[in-house]
CSV table of C-alpha atoms in Angstrom, one decimal:
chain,number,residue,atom,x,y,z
X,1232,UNK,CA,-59.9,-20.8,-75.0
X,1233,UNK,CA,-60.4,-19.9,-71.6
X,1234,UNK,CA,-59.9,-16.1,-71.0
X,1235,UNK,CA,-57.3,-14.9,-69.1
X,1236,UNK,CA,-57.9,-12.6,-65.6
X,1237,UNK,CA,-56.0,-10.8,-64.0
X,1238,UNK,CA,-58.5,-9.4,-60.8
X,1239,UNK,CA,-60.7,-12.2,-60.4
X,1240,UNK,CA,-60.7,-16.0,-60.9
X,1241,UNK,CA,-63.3,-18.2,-62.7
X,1242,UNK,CA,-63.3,-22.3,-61.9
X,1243,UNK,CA,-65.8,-25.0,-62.4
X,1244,UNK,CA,-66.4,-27.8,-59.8
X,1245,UNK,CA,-68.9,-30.1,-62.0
X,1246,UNK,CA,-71.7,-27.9,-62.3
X,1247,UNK,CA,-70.9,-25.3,-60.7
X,1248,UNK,CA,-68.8,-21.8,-61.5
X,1249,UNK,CA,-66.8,-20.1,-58.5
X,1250,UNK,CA,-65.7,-16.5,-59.4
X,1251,UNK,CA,-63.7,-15.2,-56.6
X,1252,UNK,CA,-62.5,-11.7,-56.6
X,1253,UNK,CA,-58.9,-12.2,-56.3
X,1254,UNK,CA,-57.3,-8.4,-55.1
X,1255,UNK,CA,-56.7,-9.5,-51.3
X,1256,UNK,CA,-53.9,-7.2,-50.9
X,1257,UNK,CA,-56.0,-3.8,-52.2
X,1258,UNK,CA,-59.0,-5.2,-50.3
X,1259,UNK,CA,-60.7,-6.5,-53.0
X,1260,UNK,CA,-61.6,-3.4,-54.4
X,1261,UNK,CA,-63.5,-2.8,-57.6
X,1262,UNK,CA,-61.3,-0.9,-60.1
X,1263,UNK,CA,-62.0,-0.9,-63.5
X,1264,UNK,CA,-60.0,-3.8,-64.7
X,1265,UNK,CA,-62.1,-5.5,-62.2
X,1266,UNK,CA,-65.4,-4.6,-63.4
X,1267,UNK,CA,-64.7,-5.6,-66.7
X,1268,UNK,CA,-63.8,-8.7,-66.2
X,1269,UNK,CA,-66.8,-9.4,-63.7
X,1270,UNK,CA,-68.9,-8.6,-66.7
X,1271,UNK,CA,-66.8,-11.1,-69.0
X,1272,UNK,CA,-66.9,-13.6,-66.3
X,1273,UNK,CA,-70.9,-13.4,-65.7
X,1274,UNK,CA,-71.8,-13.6,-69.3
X,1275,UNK,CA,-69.4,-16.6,-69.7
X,1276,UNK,CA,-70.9,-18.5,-66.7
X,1277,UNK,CA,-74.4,-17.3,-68.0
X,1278,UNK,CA,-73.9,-18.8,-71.4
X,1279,UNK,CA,-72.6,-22.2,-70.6
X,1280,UNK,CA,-75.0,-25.1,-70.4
X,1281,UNK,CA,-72.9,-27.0,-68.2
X,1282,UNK,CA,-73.4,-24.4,-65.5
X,1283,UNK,CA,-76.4,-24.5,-62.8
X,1284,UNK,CA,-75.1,-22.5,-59.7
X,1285,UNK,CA,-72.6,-19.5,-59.5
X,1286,UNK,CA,-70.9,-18.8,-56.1
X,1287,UNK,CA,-68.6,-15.1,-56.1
X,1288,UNK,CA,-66.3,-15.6,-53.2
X,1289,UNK,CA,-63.4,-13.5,-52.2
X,1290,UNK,CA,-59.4,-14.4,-51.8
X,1291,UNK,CA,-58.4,-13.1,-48.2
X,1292,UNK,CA,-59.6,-12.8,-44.8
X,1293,UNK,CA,-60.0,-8.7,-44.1
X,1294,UNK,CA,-62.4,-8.0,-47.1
X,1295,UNK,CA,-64.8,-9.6,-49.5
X,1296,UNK,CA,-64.9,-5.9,-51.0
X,1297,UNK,CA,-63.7,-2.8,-50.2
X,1298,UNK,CA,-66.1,-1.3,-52.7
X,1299,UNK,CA,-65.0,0.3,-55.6
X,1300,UNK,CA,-61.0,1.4,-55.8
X,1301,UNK,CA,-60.4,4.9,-54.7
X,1302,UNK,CA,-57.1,4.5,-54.7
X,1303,UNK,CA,-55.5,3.0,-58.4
X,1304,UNK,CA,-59.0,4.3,-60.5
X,1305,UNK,CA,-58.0,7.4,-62.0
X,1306,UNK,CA,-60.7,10.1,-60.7
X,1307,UNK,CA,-62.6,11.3,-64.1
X,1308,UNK,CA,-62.1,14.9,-65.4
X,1309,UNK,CA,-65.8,15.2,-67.4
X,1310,UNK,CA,-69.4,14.9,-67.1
X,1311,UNK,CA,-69.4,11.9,-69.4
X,1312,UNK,CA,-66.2,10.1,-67.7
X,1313,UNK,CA,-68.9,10.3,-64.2
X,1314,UNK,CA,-71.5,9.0,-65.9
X,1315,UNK,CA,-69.5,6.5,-67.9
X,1316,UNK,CA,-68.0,5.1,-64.2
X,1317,UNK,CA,-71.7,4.9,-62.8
X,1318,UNK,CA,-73.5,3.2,-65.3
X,1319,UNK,CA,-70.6,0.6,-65.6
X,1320,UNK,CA,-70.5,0.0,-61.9
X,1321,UNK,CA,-74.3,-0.3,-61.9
X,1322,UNK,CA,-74.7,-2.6,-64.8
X,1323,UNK,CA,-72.7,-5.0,-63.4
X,1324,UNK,CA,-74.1,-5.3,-60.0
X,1325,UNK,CA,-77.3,-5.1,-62.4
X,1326,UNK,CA,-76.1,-8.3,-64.3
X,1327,UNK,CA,-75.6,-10.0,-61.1
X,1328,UNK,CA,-79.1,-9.4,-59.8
X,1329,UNK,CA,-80.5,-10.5,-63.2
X,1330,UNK,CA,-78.2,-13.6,-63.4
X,1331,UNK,CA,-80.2,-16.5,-64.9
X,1332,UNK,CA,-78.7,-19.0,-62.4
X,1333,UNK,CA,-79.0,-19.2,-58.8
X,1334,UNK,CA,-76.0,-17.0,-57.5
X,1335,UNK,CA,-73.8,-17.7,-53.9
X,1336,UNK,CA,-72.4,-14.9,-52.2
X,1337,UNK,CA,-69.4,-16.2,-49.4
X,1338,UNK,CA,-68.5,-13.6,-47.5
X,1339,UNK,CA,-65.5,-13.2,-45.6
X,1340,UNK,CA,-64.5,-9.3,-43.8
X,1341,UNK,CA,-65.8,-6.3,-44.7
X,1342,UNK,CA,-68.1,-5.9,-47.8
X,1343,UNK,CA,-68.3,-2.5,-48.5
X,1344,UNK,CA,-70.0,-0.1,-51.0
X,1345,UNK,CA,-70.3,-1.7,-53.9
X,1346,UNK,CA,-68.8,-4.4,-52.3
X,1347,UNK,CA,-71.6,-4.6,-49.7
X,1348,UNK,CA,-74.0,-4.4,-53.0
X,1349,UNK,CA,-72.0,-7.4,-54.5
X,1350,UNK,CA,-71.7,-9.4,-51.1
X,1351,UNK,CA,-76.1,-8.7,-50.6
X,1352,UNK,CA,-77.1,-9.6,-54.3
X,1353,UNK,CA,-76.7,-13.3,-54.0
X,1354,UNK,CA,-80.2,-15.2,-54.2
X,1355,UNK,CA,-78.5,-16.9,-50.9
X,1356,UNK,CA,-75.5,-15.9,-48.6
X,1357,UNK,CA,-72.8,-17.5,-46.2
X,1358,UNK,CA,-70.7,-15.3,-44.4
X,1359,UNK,CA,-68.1,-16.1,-41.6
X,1360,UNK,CA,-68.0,-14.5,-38.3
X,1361,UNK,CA,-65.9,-11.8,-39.2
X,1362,UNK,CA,-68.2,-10.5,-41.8
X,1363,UNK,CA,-70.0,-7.3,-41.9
X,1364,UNK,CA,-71.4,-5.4,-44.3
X,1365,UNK,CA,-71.9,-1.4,-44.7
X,1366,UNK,CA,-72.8,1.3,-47.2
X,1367,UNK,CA,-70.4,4.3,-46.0
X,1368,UNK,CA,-71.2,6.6,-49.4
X,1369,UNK,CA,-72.9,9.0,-47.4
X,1370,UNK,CA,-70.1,10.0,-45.7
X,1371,UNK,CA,-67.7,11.1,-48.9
X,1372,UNK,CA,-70.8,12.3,-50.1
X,1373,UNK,CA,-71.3,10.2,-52.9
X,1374,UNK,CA,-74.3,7.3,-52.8
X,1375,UNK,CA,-74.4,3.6,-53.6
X,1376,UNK,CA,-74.4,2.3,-57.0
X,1377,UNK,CA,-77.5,0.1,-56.6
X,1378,UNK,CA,-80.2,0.9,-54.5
X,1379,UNK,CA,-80.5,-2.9,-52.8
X,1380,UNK,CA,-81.4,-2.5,-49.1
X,1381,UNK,CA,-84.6,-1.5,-49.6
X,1382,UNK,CA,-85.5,-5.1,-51.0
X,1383,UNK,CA,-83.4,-7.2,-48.2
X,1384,UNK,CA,-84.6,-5.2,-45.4
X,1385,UNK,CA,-87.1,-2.5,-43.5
X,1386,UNK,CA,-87.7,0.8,-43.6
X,1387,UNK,CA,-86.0,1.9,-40.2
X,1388,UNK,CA,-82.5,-0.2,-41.1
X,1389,UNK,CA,-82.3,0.9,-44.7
X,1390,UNK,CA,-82.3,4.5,-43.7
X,1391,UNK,CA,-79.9,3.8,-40.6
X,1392,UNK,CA,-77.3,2.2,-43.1
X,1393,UNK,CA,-77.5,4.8,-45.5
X,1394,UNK,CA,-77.8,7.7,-43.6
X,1395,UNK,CA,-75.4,6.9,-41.5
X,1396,UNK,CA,-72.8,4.5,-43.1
X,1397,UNK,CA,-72.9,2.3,-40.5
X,1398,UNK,CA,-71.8,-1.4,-41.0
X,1399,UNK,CA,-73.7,-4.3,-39.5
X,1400,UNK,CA,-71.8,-7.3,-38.2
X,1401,UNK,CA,-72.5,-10.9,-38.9
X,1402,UNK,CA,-74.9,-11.9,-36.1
X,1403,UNK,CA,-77.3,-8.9,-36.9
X,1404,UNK,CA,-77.2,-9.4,-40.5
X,1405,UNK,CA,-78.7,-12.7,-39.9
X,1406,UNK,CA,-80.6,-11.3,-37.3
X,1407,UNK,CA,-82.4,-8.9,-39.6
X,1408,UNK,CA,-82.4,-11.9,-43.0
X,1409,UNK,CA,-79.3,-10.6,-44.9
X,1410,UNK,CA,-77.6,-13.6,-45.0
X,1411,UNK,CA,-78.9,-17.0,-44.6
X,1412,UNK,CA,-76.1,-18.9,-42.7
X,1413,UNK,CA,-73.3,-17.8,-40.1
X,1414,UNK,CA,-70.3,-20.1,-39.9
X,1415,UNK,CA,-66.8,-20.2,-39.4
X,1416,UNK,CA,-64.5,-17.9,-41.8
X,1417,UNK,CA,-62.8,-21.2,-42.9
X,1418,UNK,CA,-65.9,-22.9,-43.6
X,1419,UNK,CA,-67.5,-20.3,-45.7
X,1420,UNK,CA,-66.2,-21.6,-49.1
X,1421,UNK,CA,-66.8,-25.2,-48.0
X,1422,UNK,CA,-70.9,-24.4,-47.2
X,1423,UNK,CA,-71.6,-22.3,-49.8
X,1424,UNK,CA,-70.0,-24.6,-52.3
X,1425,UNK,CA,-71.7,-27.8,-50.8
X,1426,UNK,CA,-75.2,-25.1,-50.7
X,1427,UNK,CA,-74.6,-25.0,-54.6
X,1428,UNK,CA,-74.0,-28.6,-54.8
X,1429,UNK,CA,-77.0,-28.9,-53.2
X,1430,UNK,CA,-78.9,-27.1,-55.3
X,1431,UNK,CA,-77.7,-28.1,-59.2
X,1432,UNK,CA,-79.6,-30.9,-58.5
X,1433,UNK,CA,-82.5,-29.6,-59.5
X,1434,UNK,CA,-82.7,-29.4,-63.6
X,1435,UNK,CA,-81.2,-25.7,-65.3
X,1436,UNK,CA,-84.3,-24.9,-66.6
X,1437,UNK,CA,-86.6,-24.9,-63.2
X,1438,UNK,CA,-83.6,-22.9,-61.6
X,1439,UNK,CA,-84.0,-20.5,-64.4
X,1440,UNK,CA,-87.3,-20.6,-63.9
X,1441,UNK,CA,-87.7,-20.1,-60.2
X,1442,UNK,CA,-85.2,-16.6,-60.5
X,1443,UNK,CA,-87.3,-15.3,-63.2
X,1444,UNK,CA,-90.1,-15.5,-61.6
X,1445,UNK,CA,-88.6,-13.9,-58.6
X,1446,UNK,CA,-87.0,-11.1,-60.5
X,1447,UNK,CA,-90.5,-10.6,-62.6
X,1448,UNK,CA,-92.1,-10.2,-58.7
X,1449,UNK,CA,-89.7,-7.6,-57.8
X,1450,UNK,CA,-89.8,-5.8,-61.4
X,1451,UNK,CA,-93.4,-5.4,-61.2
X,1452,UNK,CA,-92.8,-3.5,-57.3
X,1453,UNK,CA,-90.7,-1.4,-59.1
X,1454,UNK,CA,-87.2,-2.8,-59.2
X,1455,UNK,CA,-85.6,-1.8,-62.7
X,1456,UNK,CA,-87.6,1.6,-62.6
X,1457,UNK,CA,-86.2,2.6,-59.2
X,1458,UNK,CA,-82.6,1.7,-60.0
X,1459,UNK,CA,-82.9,4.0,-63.4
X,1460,UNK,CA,-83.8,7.0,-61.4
X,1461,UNK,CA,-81.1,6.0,-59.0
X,1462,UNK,CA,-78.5,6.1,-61.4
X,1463,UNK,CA,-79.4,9.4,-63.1
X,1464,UNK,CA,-78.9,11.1,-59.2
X,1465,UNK,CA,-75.9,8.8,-58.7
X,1466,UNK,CA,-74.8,10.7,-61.8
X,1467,UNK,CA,-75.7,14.0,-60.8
X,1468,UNK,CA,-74.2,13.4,-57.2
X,1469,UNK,CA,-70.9,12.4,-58.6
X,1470,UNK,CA,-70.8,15.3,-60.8
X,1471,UNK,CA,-71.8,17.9,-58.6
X,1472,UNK,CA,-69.5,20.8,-57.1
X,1473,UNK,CA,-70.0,22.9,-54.6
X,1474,UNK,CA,-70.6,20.5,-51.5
X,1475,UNK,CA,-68.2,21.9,-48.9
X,1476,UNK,CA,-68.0,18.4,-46.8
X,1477,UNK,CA,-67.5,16.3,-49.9
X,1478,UNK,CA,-64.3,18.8,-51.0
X,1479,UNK,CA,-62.4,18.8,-48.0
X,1480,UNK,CA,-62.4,15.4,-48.0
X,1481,UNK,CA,-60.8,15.7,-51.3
X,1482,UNK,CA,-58.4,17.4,-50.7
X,1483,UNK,CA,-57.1,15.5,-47.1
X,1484,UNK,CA,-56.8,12.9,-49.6
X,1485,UNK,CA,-54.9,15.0,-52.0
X,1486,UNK,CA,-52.1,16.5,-49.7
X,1487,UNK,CA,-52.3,13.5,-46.8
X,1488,UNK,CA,-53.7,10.2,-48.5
X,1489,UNK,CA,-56.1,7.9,-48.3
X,1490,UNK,CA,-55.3,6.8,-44.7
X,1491,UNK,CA,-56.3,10.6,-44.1
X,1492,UNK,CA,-58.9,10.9,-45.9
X,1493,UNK,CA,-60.2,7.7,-44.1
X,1494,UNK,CA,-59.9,9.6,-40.6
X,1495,UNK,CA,-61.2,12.4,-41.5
X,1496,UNK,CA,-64.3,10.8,-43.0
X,1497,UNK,CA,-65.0,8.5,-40.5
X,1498,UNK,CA,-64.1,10.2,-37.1
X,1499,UNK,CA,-67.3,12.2,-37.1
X,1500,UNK,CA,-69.7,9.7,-37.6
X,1501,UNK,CA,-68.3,7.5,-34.6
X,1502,UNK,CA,-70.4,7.4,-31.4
X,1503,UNK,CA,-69.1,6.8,-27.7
């Protein structure tokens, strides 16, 4: 019996599996519920023979992902409910990297956060023109799940997108090899699904073969070990009090909402 979802959806075209985040009118955003299922819908996709290529698309036009939700998430009240909400977040984008099939990212609007780590982990990527992609942590004071840039790109960008929570746009993404393709937003699903046509010609086993290979390279650079320590300050960020910034942004977004809380966290940072 198929499971049911309620966030994303999972469909097969032959051999391959499209799971499409499917929350267009809250952005796409990660909330729990949405988490959960990614991680029910990877394993299921992972087990299945029939299955060569995955492609994660997104439903709408303004967001692939917003990142995770801010908004519906409850905000945790303990130590252990922090860590609990990082190490979920993490493993998942974690159980993307490691998939054991090539994986598609198709990327429409803003990927985000998390979102940016979900729209980046793709072996390959297609994006439309209306793409970009950003890690704006820094700026609520909090960091990014999965520490990913420093394997997509160089030194200088990976600090500029971190430090500053700037968002690249389409062109420069390709520009600096974070996607592989540019296209049209309504021929992003089309290309990345005839990309993993393409591909599942090839039999399962040398795919497997070829991204574990691949991951083995990376591992041995220092991959898994660097996203371990990662998560313990991701932890230890999330947790901590006493950051002045990081609590009057809290608390716009307690009397004024989110809209406020966007303002205020994003005025600052822009430039003339």
């Amino acid at each position: 019996m198929e499971p049911v979802f309620e966030d994303i959806r999972v469909e097969r075209d032959d051999q391959v599996a499209v799971i499409t985040l499917a929350r267009p009118s809250a952005l796409n955003a990660l909330r729990r519920q949405t988490v959960i299922e990614l991680n029910r819908a990877i394993e299921d996709v992972e087990s299945d023979p029939a299955v060569k290529v995955v492609v994660l698309a997104a439903d709408g036009e303004r967001a692939f992902s917003s990142g995770v939700d801010l908004v519906n998430d409850p905000a945790p009240t303990s130590t252990m409910e922090v860590d609990a909400i990082a190490q979920r977040n993490a493993r998942m984008i974690e159980r993307l990297w490691y998939l054991d099939k090539p994986l598609i990212t198709a990327v429409k609007g803003v990927a985000l956060a998390a979102g940016c780590n979900l729209a980046l982990i793709g072996d390959l990527t297609i994006c439309g023109r209306s793409a970009s992609f950003g890690e704006p942590e820094i700026r609520h004071g909090t960091l990014s799940p999965l520490l990913l840039l420093p394997w997509l790109t160089h030194f200088k960008l990976m600090n500029h997108m971190y430090l500053t929570g700037d968002s690249v746009d389409a062109d420069e993404a390709y520009r600096l090899g974070l996607v592989n393709r540019v296209v049209a937003d309504d021929a992003v699903d089309r290309e990345a699904l005839a990309l993993a046509h393409r591909i599942a010609n090839a039999p399962l086993l040398t795919l497997q073969s070829v991204k574990r290979s691949v991951r083995m390279m990376l591992d041995t650079q220092g991959f898994k070990g660097l996203q371990m320590g990662h998560r313990f300050a991701d932890t230890l960020v999330l947790d901590s009090t006493g950051l002045p910034e990081r609590d009057r942004l809290r608390e716009i977004r307690a009397k004024d909402g989110f809209r406020a809380f966007l303002a205020a966290r994003d005025t600052p940072y822009q430039t003339s």
